[in-house]
Every structure is written in structure tokens, then in C-alpha cells.
C-alpha positions in Angstrom: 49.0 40.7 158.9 51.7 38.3 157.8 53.1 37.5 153.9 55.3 35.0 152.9 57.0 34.5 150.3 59.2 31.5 148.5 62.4 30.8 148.1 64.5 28.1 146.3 65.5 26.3 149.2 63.4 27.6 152.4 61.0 29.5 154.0 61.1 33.3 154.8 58.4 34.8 157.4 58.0 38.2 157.3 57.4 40.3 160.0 54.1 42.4 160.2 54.4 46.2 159.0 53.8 48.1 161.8 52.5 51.6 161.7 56.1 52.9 162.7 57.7 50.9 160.3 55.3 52.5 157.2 56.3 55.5 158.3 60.0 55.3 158.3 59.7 53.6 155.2 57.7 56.6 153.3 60.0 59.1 154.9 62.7 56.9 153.2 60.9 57.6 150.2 60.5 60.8 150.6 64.1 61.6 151.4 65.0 59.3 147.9 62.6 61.8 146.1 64.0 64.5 147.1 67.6 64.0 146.6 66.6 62.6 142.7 64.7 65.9 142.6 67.4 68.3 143.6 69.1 70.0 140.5 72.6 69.6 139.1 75.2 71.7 139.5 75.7 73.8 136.4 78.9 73.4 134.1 80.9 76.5 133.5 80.1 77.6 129.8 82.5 76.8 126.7 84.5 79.3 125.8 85.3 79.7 122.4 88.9 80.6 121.7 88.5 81.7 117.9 85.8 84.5 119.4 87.8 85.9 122.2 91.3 85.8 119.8 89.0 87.9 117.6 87.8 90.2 120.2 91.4 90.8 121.5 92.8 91.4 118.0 89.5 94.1 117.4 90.4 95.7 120.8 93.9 96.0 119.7 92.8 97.7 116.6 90.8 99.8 118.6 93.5 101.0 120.7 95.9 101.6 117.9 93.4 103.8 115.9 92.8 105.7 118.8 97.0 106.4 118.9 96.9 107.5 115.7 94.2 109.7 115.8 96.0 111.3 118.6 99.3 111.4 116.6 97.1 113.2 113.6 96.8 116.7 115.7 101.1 117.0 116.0 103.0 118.7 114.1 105.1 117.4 111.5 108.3 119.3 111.7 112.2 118.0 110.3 115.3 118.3 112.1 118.7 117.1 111.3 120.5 113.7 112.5 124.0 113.9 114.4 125.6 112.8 111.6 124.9 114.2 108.5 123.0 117.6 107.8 120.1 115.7 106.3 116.8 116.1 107.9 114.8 113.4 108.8 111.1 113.0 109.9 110.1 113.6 113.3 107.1 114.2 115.2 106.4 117.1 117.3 103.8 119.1 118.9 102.7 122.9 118.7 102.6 122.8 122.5 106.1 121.1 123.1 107.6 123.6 120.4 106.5 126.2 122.3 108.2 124.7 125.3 111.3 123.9 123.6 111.5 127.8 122.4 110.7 129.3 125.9 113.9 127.2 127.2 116.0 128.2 124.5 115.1 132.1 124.8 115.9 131.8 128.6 118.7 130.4 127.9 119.7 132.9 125.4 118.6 135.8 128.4 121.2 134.1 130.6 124.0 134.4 127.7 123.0 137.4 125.7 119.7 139.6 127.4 120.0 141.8 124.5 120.1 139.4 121.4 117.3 137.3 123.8 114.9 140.9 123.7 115.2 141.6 119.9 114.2 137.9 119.2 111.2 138.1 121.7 110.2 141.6 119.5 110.5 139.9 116.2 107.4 138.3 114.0 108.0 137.4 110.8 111.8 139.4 109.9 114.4 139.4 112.2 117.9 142.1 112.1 121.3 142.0 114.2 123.2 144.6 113.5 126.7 145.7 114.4 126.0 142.5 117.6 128.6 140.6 118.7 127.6 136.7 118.5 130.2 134.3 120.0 130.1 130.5 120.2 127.0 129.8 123.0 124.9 132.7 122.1 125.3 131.4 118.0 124.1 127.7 119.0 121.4 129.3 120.8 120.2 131.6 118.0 120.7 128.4 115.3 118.4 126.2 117.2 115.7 128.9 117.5 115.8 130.0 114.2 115.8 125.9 112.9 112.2 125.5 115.0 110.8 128.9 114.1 107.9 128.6 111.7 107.2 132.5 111.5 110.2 133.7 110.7 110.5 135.0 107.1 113.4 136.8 106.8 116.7 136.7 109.0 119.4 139.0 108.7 122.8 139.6 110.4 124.7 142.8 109.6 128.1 143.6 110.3 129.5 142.8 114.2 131.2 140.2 115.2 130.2 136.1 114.4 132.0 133.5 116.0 133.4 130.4 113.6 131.3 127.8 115.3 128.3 130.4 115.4 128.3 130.9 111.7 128.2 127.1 111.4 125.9 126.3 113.5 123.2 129.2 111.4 124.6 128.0 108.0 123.2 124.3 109.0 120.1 125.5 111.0 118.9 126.8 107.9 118.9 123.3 106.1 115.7 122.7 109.2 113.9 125.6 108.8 111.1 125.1 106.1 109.4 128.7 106.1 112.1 131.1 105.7 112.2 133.0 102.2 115.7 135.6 102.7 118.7 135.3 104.8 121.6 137.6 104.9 124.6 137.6 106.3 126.9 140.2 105.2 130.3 141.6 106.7 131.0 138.8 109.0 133.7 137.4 108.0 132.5 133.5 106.9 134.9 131.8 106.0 134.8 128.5 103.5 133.8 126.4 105.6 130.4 128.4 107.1 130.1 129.0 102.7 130.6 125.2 102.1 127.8 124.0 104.7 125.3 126.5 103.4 126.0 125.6 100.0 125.1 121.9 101.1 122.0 123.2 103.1 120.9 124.5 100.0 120.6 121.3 98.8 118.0 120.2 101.1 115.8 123.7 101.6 112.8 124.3 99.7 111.8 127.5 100.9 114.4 130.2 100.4 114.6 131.7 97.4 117.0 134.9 98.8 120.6 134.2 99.9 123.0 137.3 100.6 126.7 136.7 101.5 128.4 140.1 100.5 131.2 141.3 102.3 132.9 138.1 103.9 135.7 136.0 103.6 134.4 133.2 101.0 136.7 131.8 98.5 136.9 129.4 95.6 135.8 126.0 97.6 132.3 128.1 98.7 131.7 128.9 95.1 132.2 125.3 93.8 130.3 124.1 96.5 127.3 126.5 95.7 127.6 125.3 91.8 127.1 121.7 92.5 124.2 123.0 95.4 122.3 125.1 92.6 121.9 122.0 90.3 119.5 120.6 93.0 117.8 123.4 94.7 115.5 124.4 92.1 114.0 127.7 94.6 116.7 130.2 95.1 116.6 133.1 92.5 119.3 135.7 94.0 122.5 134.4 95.4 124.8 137.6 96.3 129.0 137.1 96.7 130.0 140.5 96.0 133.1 141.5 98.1 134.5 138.2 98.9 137.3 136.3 97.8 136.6 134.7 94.9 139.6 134.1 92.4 139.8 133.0 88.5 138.3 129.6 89.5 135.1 130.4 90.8 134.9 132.9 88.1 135.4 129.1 85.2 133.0 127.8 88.2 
């Protein structure tokens, strides 16, 4: 079978389809089809910025809550700054306060077993008499009895007290928040132990029981306790019998 058709300026014979020829030509076609027919390759989705910021910044929030919640359960407890014998804020756990008192009464053991054995007896009220408390064995005892939230009443009678012992109890009671009577009579303070519990005075709550017979305190502890007692509005008894208080602290 033979076709022609015209051009514009000759001629063109075709050649005859042949049976192969059809064929290649509808595989051609079929091959065409099927690559039109195959599917795209898919885009990777938007992503919208403004939605993911936001889910970071609600994760965030997430995470925070979460902190505090954990922060809730501690304890709440105020110890003083290096500087000063103001407390400030600090936050602390029932479990690492129990820690931190285990150390100190070990450490106490290694300096003084026997002052170490009546602290482990005590509860709520506390006694050393006639003990002999020098500088490492005070700092230990001041630490404990600044953390110690069972403690009610602490008392040291007669013996021996160390300067730097006495100081180091006079500002530990400016921490502790639960204790209602201290005492600590015939061991020779000195003004300057009377001047820093004066100014712990100003900063405790709790105590409304403060006994100081029998020592060495002079004129500067009673001003200092004057000025103290126009602040602290909780202490009821203040006892300086038998210390050495001249005309002044009598005008005081």
C-alpha cells in the first residue's frame, strides 16, 4: 500500500508500513504512554515556621513547669551570706539536710565523741554542762544548731567556750528559725559574742527566751541589745544578771 503526500516544492514517496514497522511504532507508543503515565515525584511538605516556633516555645514551657514543680517539694530554709549576718533565701532539700547533718556530727565524733553523743541523744532541748568547747568543736556545734529544725531549746552551762566558739553560736542563732530559749550562762562572753547576738536578734523571729547571766558582758552588749530590741518584736525575757554592766547600760 503506498501514500503520498504534497509538498511545496516536490514529491515525497512513502514507503509501505510493514507489519514490523506497525509494531515498533505501537511499542513506541506504548513506551510514550507509559512514561506520561508514571507519577511525579512528591515535594517535601511546607513547613510552617510560626507553628513549630510555637511548639518549641510550649515545650519549653512544659519543661520549666515541670522544674518547678520539682523545686515545690524542697525545703525552704535561710542561711547567712559571707559577708554580713543577714540571711538570705536558699533552697534546700529534707534529704540533703540530712546529709549535711550526718557529715557535721561525724565530724564533730572525730573532734569531740562526747559533745557528738549528747547531740545524737537530743530531740527538741539540748544541755552542755560543765563541757569544754574550743574553737573546731564550737564551729561544728554552730553549724548544726543553725540547720536544726527540732531543736527548741539550747543551753550551755558553765565549762569552758572558746572566743571564736561563742561567735560562731551567737551568729548561728540569727539562721535557726525554730528555736524558742537559748542560754548561755557562766562562760565568759565577752562584748563582742554580746554585740553579734544583739544583732542576731534583729533578724530572728522565733526566740522569745535569751539568758546571758554570769559572763563577761559590758556596756557596748547592752547598747547593742537596746537598739536590737526596737526591732525584734518576739523576745519577752532577756537575762544579764552578773555581768559587767556599768552606769551607762543602766541610762541604756
Amino acid at each position: 500500500h503506498i501514500t503520498t503526500s504534497r509538498s511545496h516544492d516536490a514529491h515525497t514517496h512513502h514507503r509501505p508500513i510493514t507489519p514490523n514497522t506497525a509494531q515498533h511504532t505501537h511499542a513506541s507508543s506504548c513506551n510514550a504512554a507509559f512514561t506520561m503515565a508514571s507519577p511525579r515525584p512528591q515535594r517535601a511538605p511546607r513547613v510552617d515556621y510560626h507553628e513549630q516556633l510555637a511548639n518549641e516555645q510550649e515545650g519549653k514551657g512544659k519543661r520549666k513547669r515541670g522544674v518547678q514543680g520539682k523545686e515545690s517539694t524542697a525545703r525552704r530554709v535561710k542561711v547567712e551570706p559571707s559577708s554580713t549576718v543577714g540571711p538570705v533565701l536558699v533552697i534546700k532539700s529534707d534529704a540533703d539536710t540530712k546529709r549535711e547533718r550526718d557529715v557535721l556530727l561525724s565530724e564533730l565524733t572525730a573532734v569531740d565523741p562526747g559533745l557528738a553523743d549528747i547531740w545524737r541523744k537530743t530531740s527538741t532541748s539540748l544541755t552542755f554542762h560543765d563541757q569544754h568547747i574550743g574553737d573546731g568543736a564550737g564551729r561544728l556545734l554552730a553549724k548544726l544548731l543553725a540547720m536544726d529544725t527540732a531543736l527548741r531549746s539550747f543551753t550551755i552551762f558553765q565549762g569552758y567556750v572558746s572566743d571564736e566558739a561563742s561567735d560562731a553560736i551567737a551568729k548561728a542563732m540569727a539562721k535557726n528559725k525554730k528555736l524558742r530559749f537559748l542560754s548561755l550562762e557562766h562562760i565568759q562572753l565577752r562584748d563582742e559574742a554580746g554585740e553579734v547576738l544583739a544583732d542576731a536578734l534583729t533578724y530572728n523571729e522565733t526566740l522569745t527566751s535569751l539568758q546571758l547571766e554570769g559572763n563577761m558582758l559590758g556596756d557596748k552588749t547592752c547598747r547593742a541589745f537596746v537598739a536590737a530590741l526596737k526591732i525584734n518584736k518576739t523576745l519577752t525575757s532577756l537575762s544579764l544578771e552578773s555581768n559587767r554592766l556599768g552606769d551607762e547600760a543602766g541610762k541604756a
